[in-house]
């Protein structure tokens, strides 16, 4: 609901990659961090908007990395935009949790799952 009513306007900041942050980027990112923390399974997460790994649940088994709203600059045109999420498992058959540096040097081959959700005239989710 909150995103459906949000204006697509600049918030006056840029992310670390130099992209101008829009209201919908910031709102999407906050929602994803909130849900990841609430679920209890996510140890830590990072995003395009907040690229520093943030610990969410000390006992969580997964690390998430996401782009909360890829293509947000074209959302006003009603073109498709999406959310991209990478999932890493912590533990014996996964990666070693090393605090804020855990994802440095990891590769896509170490992901246990990924998700792409497309929003636009048609909605599609790929797992």
XYZ file of C-alpha atoms in Angstrom, residues 9-61:
53
model
C 10.839 11.758 -6.394
C 14.520 12.122 -5.531
C 15.320 12.057 -1.809
C 18.470 14.143 -2.325
C 21.024 11.381 -1.775
C 22.925 8.870 -3.894
C 23.847 5.292 -3.070
C 27.487 4.195 -2.980
C 27.284 3.286 -6.695
C 26.333 6.850 -7.652
C 22.650 6.187 -8.394
C 20.289 8.931 -7.269
C 18.017 7.494 -4.590
C 14.295 7.851 -5.153
C 11.547 7.671 -2.556
C 10.445 4.267 -3.873
C 14.028 2.907 -3.547
C 14.276 3.970 0.077
C 10.770 2.732 0.982
C 11.334 -0.645 -0.738
C 14.673 -1.081 1.002
C 13.249 -0.309 4.445
C 10.380 -2.765 3.883
C 12.761 -5.566 2.875
C 15.039 -4.990 5.889
C 12.011 -4.922 8.186
C 10.611 -8.208 6.842
C 14.031 -9.908 6.876
C 14.474 -8.957 10.539
C 10.946 -10.058 11.483
C 11.235 -13.521 9.929
C 14.087 -14.576 12.228
C 15.823 -16.749 9.606
C 18.026 -13.983 8.228
C 21.295 -13.417 10.099
C 22.331 -10.396 8.055
C 21.443 -8.460 4.925
C 22.847 -5.857 2.556
C 21.351 -3.974 -0.356
C 22.169 -1.670 -3.217
C 20.922 1.211 -1.074
C 22.694 0.039 2.127
C 25.651 -2.095 0.918
C 27.166 -2.663 4.373
C 26.105 -5.999 5.832
C 23.757 -5.402 8.753
C 23.241 -8.096 11.367
C 19.503 -8.677 11.909
C 19.177 -11.919 13.905
C 22.117 -13.509 15.693
C 20.685 -17.020 15.271
C 19.646 -16.673 11.614
C 20.958 -19.169 9.044
